[in-house]
Short mmCIF file of C-alpha atoms in Angstrom, two decimals:
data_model
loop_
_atom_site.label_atom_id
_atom_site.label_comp_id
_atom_site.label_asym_id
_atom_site.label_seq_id
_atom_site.Cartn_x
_atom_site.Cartn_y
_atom_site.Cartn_z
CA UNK A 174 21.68 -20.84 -18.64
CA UNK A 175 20.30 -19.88 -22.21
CA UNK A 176 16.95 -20.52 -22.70
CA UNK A 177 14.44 -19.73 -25.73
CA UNK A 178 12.19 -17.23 -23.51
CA UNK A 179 14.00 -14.30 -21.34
CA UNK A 180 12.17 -12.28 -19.08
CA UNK A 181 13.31 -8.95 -19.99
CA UNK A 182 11.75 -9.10 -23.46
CA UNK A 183 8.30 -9.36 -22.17
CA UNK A 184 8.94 -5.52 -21.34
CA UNK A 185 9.59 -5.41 -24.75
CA UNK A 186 6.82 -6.63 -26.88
CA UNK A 187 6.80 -3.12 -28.57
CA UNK A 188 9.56 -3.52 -30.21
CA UNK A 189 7.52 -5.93 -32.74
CA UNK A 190 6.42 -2.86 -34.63
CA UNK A 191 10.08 -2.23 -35.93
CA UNK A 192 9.20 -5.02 -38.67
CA UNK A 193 5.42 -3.87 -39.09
CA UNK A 194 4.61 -0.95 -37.32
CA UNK A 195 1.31 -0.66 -39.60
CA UNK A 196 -0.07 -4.14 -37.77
CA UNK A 197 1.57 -3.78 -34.56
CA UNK A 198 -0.52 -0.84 -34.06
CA UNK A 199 -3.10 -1.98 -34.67
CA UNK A 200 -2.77 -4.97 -32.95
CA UNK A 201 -1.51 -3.05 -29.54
CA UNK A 202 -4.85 -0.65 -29.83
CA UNK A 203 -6.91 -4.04 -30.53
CA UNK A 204 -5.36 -5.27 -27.36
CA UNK A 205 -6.23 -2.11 -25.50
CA UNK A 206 -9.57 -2.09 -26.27
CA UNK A 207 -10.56 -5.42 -25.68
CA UNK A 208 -9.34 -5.82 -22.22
CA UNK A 209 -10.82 -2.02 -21.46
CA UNK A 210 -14.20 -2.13 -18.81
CA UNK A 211 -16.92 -3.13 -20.75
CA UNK A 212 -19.77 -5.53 -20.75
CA UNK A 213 -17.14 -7.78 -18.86
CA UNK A 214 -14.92 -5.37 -16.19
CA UNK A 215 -11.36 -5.13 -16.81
CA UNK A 216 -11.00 -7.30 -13.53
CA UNK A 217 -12.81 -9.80 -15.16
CA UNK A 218 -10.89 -9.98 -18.20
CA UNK A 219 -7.82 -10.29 -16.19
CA UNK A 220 -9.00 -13.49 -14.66
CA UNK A 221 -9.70 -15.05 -18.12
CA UNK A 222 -6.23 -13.96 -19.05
CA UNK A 223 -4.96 -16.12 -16.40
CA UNK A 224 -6.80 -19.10 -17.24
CA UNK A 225 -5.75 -18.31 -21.34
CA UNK A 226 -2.61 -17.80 -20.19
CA UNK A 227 -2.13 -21.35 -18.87
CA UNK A 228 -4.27 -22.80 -21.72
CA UNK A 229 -1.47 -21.80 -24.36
CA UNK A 230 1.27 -22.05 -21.66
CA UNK A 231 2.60 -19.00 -22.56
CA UNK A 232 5.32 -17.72 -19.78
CA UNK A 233 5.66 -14.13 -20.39
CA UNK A 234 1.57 -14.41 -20.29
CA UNK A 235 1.53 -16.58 -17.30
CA UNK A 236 4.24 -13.80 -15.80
CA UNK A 237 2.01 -10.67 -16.54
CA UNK A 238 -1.79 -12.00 -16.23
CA UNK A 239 -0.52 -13.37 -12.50
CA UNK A 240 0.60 -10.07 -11.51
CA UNK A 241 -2.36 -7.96 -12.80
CA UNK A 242 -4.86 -10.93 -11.01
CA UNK A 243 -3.47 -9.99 -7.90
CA UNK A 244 -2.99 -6.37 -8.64
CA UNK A 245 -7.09 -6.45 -9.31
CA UNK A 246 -7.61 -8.46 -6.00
CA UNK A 247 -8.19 -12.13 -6.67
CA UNK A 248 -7.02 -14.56 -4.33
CA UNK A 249 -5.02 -17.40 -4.61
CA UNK A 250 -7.66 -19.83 -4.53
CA UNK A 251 -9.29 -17.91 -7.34
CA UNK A 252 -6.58 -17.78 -9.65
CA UNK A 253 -5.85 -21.37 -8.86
CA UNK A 254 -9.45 -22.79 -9.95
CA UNK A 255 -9.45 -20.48 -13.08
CA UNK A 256 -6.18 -22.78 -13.86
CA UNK A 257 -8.29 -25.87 -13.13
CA UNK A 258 -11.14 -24.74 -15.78
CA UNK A 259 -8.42 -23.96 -18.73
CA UNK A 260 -7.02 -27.36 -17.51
CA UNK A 261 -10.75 -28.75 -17.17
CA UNK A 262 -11.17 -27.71 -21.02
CA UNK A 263 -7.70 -28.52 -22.03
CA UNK A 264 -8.48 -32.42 -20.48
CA UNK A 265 -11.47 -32.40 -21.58
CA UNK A 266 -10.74 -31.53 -25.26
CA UNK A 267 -8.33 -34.35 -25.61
CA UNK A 268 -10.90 -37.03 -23.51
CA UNK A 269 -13.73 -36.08 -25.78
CA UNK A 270 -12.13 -37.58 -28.75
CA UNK A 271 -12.63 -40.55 -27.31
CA UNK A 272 -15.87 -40.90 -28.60
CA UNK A 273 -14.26 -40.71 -32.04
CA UNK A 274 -11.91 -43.75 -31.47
CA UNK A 275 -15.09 -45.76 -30.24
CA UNK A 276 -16.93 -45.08 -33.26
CA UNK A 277 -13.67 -46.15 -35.04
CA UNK A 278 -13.17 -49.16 -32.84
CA UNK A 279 -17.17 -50.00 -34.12
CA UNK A 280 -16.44 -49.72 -37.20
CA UNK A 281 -13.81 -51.94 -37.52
CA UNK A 282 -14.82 -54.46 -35.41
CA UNK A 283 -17.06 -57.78 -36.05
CA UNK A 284 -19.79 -57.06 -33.68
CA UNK B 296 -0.92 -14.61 18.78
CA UNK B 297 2.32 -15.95 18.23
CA UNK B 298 5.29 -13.66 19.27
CA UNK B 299 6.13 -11.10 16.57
CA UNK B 300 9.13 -11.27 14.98
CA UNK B 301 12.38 -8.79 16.19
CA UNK B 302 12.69 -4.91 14.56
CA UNK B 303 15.37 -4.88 12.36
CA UNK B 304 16.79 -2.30 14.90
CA UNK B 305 16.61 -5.21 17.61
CA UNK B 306 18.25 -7.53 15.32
CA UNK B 307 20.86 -4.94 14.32
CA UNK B 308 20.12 -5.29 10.85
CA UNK B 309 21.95 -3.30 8.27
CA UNK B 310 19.04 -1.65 7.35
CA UNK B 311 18.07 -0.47 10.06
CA UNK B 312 20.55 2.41 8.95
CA UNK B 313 18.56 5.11 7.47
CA UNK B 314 22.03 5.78 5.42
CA UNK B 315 21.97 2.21 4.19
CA UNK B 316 18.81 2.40 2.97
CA UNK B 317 19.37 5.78 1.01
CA UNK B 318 22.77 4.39 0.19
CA UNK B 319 20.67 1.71 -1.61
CA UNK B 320 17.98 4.09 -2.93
CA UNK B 321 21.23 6.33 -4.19
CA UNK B 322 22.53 3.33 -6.10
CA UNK B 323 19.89 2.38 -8.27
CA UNK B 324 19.89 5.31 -10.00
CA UNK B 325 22.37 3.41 -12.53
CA UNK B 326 19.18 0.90 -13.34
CA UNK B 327 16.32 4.32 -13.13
CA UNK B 328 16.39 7.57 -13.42
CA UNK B 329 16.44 10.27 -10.47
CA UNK B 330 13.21 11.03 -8.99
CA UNK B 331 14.06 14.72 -9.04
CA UNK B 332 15.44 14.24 -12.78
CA UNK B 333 11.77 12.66 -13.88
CA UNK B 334 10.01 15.38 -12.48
CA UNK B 335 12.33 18.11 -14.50
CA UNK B 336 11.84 16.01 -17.32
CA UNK B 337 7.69 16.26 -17.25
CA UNK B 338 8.47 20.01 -16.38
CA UNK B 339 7.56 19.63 -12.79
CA UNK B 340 8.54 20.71 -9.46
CA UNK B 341 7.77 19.80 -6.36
CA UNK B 342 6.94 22.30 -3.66
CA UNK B 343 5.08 22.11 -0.31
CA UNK B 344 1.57 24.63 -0.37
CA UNK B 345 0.26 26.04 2.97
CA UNK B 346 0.09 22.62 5.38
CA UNK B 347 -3.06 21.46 6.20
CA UNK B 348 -3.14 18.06 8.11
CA UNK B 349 -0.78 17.60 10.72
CA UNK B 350 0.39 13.78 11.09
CA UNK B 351 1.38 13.16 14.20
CA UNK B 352 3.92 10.39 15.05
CA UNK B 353 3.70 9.33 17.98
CA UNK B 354 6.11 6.21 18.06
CA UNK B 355 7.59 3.22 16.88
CA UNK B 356 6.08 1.01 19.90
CA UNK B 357 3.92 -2.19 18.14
CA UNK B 358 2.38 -5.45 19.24
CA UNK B 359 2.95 -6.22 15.25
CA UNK B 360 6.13 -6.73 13.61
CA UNK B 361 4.42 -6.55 9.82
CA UNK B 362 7.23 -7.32 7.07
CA UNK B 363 6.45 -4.20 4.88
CA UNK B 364 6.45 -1.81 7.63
CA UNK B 365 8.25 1.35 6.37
CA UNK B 366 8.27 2.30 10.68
CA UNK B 367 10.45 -0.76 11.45
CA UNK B 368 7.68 -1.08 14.32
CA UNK B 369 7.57 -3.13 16.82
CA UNK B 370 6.88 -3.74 20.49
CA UNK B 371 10.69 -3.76 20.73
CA UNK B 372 11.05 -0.12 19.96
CA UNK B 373 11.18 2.30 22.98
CA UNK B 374 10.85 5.60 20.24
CA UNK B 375 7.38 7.39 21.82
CA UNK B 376 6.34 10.87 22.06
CA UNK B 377 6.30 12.52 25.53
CA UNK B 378 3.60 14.70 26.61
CA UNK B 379 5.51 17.34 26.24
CA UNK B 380 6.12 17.24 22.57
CA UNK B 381 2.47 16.63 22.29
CA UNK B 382 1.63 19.83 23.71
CA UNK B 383 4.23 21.63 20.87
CA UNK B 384 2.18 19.90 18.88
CA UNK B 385 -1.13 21.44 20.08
CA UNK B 386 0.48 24.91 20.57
CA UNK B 387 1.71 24.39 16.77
CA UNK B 388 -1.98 23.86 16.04
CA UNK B 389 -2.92 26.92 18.06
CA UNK B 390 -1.18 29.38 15.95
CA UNK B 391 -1.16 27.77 12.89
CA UNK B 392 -5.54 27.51 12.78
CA UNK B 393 -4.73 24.02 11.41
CA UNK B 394 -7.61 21.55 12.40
CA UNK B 395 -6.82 18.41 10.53
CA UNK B 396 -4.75 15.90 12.74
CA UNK B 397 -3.91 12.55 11.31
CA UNK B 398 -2.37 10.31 14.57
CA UNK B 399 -0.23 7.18 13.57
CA UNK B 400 2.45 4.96 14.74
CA UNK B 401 3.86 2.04 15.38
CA UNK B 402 0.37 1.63 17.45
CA UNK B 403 -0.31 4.89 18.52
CA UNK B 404 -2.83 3.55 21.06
CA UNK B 405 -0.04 2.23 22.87
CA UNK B 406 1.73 6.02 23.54
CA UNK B 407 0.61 6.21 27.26
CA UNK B 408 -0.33 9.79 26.27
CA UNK B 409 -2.82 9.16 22.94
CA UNK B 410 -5.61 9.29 24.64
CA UNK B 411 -4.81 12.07 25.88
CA UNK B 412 -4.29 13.94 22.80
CA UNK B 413 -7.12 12.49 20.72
CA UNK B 414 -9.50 14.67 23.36
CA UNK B 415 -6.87 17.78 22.85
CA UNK B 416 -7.24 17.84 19.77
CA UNK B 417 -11.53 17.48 19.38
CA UNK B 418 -11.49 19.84 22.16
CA UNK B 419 -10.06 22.23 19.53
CA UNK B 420 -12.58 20.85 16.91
CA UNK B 421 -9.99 18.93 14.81
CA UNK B 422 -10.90 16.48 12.29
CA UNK B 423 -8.72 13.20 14.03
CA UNK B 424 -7.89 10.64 12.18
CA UNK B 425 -6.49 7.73 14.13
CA UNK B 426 -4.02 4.92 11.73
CA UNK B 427 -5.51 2.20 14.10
CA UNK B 428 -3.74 -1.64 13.11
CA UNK B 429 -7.03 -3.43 14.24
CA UNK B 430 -5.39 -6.19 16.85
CA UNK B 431 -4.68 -3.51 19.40
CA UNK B 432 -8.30 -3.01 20.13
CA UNK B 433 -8.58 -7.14 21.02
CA UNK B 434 -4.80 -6.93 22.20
CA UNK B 435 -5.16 -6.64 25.76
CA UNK B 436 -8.59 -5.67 28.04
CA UNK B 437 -6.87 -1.99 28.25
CA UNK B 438 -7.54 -1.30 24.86
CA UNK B 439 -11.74 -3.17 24.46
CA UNK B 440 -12.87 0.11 24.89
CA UNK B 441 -11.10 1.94 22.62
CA UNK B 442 -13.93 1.97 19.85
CA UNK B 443 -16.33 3.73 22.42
CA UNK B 444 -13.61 6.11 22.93
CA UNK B 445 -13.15 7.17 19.50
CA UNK B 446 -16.64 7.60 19.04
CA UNK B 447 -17.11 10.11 21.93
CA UNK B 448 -14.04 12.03 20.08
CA UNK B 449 -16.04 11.06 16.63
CA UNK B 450 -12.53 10.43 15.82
CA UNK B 451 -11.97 9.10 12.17
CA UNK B 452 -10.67 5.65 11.88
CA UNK B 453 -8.13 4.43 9.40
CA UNK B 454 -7.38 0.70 9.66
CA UNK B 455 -5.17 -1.70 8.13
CA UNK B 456 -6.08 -4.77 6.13
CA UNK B 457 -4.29 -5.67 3.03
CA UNK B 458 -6.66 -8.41 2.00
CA UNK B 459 -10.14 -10.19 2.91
CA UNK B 460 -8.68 -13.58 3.88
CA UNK B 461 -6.41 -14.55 6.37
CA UNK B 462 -3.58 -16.71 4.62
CA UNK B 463 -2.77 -13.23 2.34
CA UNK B 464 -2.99 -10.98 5.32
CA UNK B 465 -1.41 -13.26 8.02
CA UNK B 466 1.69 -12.94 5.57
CA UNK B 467 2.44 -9.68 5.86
CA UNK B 468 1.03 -8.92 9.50
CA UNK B 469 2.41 -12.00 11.33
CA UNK B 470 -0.02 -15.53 12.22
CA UNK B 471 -3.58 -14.66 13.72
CA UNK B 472 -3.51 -10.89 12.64
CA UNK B 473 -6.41 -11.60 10.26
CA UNK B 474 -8.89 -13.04 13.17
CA UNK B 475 -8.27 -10.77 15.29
CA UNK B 476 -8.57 -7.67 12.55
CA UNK B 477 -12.17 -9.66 12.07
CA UNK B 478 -13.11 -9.23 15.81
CA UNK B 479 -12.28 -5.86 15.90
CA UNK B 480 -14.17 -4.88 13.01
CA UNK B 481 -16.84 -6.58 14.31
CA UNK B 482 -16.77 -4.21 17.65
CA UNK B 483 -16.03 -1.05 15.63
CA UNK B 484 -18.95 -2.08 13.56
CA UNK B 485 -21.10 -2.51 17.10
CA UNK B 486 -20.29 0.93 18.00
CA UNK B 487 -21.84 2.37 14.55
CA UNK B 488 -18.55 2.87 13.03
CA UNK B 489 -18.61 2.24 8.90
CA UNK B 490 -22.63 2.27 9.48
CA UNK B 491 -25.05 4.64 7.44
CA UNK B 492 -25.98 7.55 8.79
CA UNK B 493 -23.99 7.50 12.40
CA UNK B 494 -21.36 9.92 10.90
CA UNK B 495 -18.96 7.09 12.29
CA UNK B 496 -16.49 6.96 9.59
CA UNK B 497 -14.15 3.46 9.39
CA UNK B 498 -11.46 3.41 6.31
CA UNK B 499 -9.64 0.30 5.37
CA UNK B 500 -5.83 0.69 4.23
CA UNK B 501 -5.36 -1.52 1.36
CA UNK B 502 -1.23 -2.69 0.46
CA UNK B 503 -0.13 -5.17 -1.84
CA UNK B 504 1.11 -8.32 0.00
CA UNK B 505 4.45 -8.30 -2.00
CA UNK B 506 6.09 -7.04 -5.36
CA UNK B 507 3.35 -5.58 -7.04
CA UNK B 508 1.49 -2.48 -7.59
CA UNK B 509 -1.93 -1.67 -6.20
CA UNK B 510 -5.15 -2.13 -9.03
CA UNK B 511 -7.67 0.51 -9.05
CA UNK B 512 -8.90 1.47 -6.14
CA UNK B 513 -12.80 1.36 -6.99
CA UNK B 514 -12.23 -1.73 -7.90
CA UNK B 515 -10.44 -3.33 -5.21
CA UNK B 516 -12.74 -1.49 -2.40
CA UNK B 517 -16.13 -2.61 -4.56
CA UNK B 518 -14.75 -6.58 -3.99
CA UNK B 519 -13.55 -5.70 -0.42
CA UNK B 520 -16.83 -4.32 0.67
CA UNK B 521 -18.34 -7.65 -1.28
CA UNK B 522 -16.48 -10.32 0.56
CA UNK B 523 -16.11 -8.90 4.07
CA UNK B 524 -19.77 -8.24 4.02
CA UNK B 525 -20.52 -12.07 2.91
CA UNK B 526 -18.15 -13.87 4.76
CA UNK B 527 -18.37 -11.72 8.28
CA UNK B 528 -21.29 -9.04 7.71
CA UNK B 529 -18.41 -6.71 8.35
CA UNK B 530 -18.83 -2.88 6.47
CA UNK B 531 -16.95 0.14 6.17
CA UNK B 532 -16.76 3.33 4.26
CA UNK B 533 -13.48 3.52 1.78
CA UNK B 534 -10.63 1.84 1.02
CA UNK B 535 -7.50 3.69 0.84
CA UNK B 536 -5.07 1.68 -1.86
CA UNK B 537 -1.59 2.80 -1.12
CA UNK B 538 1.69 1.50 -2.64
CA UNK B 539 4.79 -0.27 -0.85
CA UNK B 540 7.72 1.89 -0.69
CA UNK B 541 10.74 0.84 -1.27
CA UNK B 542 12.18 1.74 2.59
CA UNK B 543 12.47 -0.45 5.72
CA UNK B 544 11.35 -3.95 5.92
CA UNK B 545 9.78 -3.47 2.35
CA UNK B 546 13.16 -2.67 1.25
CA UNK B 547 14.50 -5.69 3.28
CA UNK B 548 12.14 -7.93 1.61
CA UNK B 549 13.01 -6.63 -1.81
CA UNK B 550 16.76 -7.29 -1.40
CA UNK B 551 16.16 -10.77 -0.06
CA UNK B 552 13.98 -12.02 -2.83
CA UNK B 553 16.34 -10.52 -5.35
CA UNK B 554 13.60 -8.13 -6.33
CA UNK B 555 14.83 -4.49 -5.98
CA UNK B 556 16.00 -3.57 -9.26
CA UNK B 557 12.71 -4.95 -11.25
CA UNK B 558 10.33 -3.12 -8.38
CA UNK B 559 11.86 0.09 -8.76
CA UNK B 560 11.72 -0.73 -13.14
CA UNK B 561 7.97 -1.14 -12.00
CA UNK B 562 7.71 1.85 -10.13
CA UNK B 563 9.52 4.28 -12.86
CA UNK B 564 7.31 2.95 -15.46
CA UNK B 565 3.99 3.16 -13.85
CA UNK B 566 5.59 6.90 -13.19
CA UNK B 567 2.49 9.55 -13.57
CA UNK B 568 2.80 12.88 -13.64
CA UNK B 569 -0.69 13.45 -13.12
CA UNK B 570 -0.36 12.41 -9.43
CA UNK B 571 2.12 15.30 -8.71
CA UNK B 572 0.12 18.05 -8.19
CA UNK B 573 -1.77 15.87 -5.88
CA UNK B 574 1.09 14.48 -3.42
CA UNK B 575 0.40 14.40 0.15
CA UNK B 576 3.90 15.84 0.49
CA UNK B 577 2.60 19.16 -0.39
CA UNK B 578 -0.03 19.60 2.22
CA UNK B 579 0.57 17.43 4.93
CA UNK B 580 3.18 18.13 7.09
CA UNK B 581 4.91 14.89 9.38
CA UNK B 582 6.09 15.37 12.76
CA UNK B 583 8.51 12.48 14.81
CA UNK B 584 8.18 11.34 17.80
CA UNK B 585 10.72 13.73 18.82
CA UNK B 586 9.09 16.79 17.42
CA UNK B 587 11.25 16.95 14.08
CA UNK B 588 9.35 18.01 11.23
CA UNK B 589 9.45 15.96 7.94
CA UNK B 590 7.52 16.00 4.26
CA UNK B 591 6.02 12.74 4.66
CA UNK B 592 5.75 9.76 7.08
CA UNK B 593 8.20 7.65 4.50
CA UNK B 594 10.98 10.41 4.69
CA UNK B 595 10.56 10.63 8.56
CA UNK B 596 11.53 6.85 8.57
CA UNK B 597 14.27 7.78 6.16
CA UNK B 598 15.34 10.69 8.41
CA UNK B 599 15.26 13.43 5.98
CA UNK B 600 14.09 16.22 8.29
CA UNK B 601 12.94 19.68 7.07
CA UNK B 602 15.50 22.10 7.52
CA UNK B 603 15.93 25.89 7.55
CA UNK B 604 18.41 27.61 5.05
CA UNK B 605 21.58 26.57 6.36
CA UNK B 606 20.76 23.40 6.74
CA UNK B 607 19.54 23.28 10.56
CA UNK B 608 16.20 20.37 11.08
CA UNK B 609 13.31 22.48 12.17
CA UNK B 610 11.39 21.67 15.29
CA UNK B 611 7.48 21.88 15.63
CA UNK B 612 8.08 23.85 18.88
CA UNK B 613 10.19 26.63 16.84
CA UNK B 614 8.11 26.84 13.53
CA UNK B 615 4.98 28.49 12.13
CA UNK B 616 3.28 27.22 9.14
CA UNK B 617 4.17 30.14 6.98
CA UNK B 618 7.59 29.35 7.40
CA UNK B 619 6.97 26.02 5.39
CA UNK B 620 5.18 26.73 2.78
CA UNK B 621 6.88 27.12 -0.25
CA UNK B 622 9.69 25.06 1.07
CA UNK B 623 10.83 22.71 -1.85
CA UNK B 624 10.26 18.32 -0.75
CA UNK B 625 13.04 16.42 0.13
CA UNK B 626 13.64 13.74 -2.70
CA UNK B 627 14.66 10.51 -3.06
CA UNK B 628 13.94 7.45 -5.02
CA UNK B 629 11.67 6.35 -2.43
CA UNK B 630 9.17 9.03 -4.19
CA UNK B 631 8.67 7.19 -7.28
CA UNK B 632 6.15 4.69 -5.29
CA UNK B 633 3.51 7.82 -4.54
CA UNK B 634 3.53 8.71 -8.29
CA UNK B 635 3.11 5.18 -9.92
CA UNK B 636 0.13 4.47 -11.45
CA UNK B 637 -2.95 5.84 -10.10
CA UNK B 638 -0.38 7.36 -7.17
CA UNK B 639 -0.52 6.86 -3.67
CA UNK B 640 -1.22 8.97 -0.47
CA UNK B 641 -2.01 8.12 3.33
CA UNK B 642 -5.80 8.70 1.93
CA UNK B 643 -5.19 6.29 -1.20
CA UNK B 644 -4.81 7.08 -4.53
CA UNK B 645 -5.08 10.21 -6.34
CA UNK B 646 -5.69 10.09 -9.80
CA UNK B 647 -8.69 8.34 -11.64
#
């Protein structure tokens, strides 16, 4: 079955450079750094990645972040509540703007 | 406990076949390179140095049937050393001057003769190291005192537990392994081992519980030592973090998840030559339960014995250790899961 994503080009996200090699660089060291130990640990980091991950849906994120979690020791129950905040802020994002349609609904209405 | 499940020599599995298995190891080379052709590529050799721990395996006899068990243990397997090849082994230990013995199995407690040869062996003021699985100790009353026993031999022990809760580890090691890993941490803990200052020293062996590759192992033994202290006041002194090679049952699960080819992909690019000089290959030297001599534990199961010049497996009874060293490692793809990442080694991993 064709789909848009395929697994085998998460192994190669390098290849980006061929069109910019100036910003891919740059980018790839960026990445480096930022999830190197630091004030956060790396393990740390990972588990954020997880819950980012899911935030933006991103599969070949998802696919890596889930592997290096469990690689850096988290358990299942862990990773599964990170999920639940990036879902907790992803839910509450959209509920929050319900305050805006109230103030709306006020405004239009005859009180 | 439940009952394990069969060996995959019980069940007559096709991979039970050590020439299967390398039959499969041979074949991937079309998806990664050669072992031996990565190592000549990063200018590297790989050739044993003077042995200096003697691992000892004393059979294939289990009261666990784990599913990433590069052994194939199991209490279905009649494979255990007899006395007598114990004593080669001590007489190979008397005119060698070695004094570091690392004892593993299958169970090794379960060899009628270990006991035995754990006081042989501190009588000639070896270092032991026991590979102890943890439910032996609470398998049967035979075995309760088995803590007090390696204390009197100040024996070092080496257990299994590839993660601090039991859904992870019950996985791999079969239903109820966890709880009763817990209990007998508890009683190793009672006898002073993994406590401060009793010169008791307990080692947890850390393996991923599937396809992946072990983190670092500071890391993973700082969060071990945090949650088995918290949840069951349990402590210890390292963790070893090893990789899964790709032999045996590990193997077995591989092919049956469809996961081979993208493991070994994993394994060839975490591939670091740092961890070469640093293989336990070079210094340790494996002996079967039949008194064969092998590089490693991993090509024991794989039955690539040490041989002489023209080809002829040496035997520990007809060997000295000057005869070995020098000798260049037996190779197969198998290798490429000691040299991944941070590599890996029956005393974890050996690079930063």
């Amino acid at each position: 079955m064709k789909t848009y994503y395929n697994p085998d080009d998460l192994a190669r996200f390098s290849e980006i450079s061929q069109y910019d090699k100036e910003l891919a660089d740059k980018f790839f060291k960026w990445y480096q750094e930022v999830f190197a130990e630091g004030a956060l640990s790396a393990r740390e980091k990972s588990l954020i990645a997880l819950a980012v991950a899911h935030a933006l849906q991103c599969p070949y994120c998802i696919h890596a972040y889930t592997e290096d979690a469990l690689a850096k020791g988290y358990s299942e129950e862990q990773m599964m509540e990170a999920v639940h905040v990036a879902a907790a802020i992803r839910g509450g994002a959209s509920l929050v703007h319900a305050t805006q349609m109230m103030n709306r609904i006020n405004q239009l209405s005859i009180s | 406990m439940p009952t394990p499940m069969a060996t995959l020599a019980r069940q007559q599995h096709p991979l039970a076949s050590t020439e299967v298995q390398l039959k499969y190891l041979d074949e991937v080379t079309g998806v990664v390179p050669p072992f031996a052709h990565q190592l000549q590529s990063a200018g590297l050799d790989l050739k044993a140095l003077a042995p200096e721990i003697l691992q000892i395996n004393v059979g294939k006899l289990c009261n666990q049937t784990c599913r990433h068990c590069h052994v194939d243990a199991g209490p279905d397997r009649r494979e255990v050393m007899s006395r007598e090849t114990m004593e080669q082994c001590l007489r190979f230990l008397d005119r060698s001057g070695m004094r570091i013995v690392d004892i593993t199995g299958g169970a090794p407690e379960m060899n009628p003769h270990y006991r035995w040869l754990v006081t042989e062996c501190h009588s000639r003021n070896c270092r032991v190291m026991t590979r102890c699985n943890l439910t032996i100790i609470v398998a049967a009353p035979r075995f309760r005192d088995l803590p007090e026993f390696f204390a009197k031999h100040q024996v070092e022990v080496i257990c299994s537990l590839p993660f601090y809760e039991a859904s992870r580890t019950d996985r791999q090691r079969g239903a109820g392994v966890f709880d009763a890993s817990i209990e007998a941490l508890k009683v190793l803990n009672q006898q002073g081992y993994g406590q401060p200052n009793t010169g008791l020293l307990l080692h947890l062996v850390y393996n991923p519980v599937g396809a992946f590759l072990s983190g670092p192992q500071h890391v993973l033994e700082q969060q071990f030592k945090k949650e088995l202290h918290q949840r069951f006041g349990i402590v210890f002194n390292n963790l070893y973090v090893i990789n899964n090679l790709p032999i045996s049952r590990f193997l077995a699960f591989l092919l049956q998840s469809g996961q081979f080819e993208e493991y070994m992909k994993k394994l060839v690019a975490a591939f670091n030559p740092a961890t070469v000089p640093a293989l336990m290959c070079r210094t340790t030297l494996s002996v079967g339960w039949d008194g064969y001599l092998y590089d490693c534990d991993f090509n024991q199961m794989l039955d690539l014995k040490i041989t002489n010049s023209n080809g002829t497996p040496i035997h520990i009874s007809d060997v000295t250790p000057e005869q070995l060293e020098g000798r260049a490692i037996r190779l197969s793809q198998h290798c490429y899961g000691c040299t991944a990442g941070a590599g890996s080694s029956c005393g974890g991993q050996l690079v930063q």
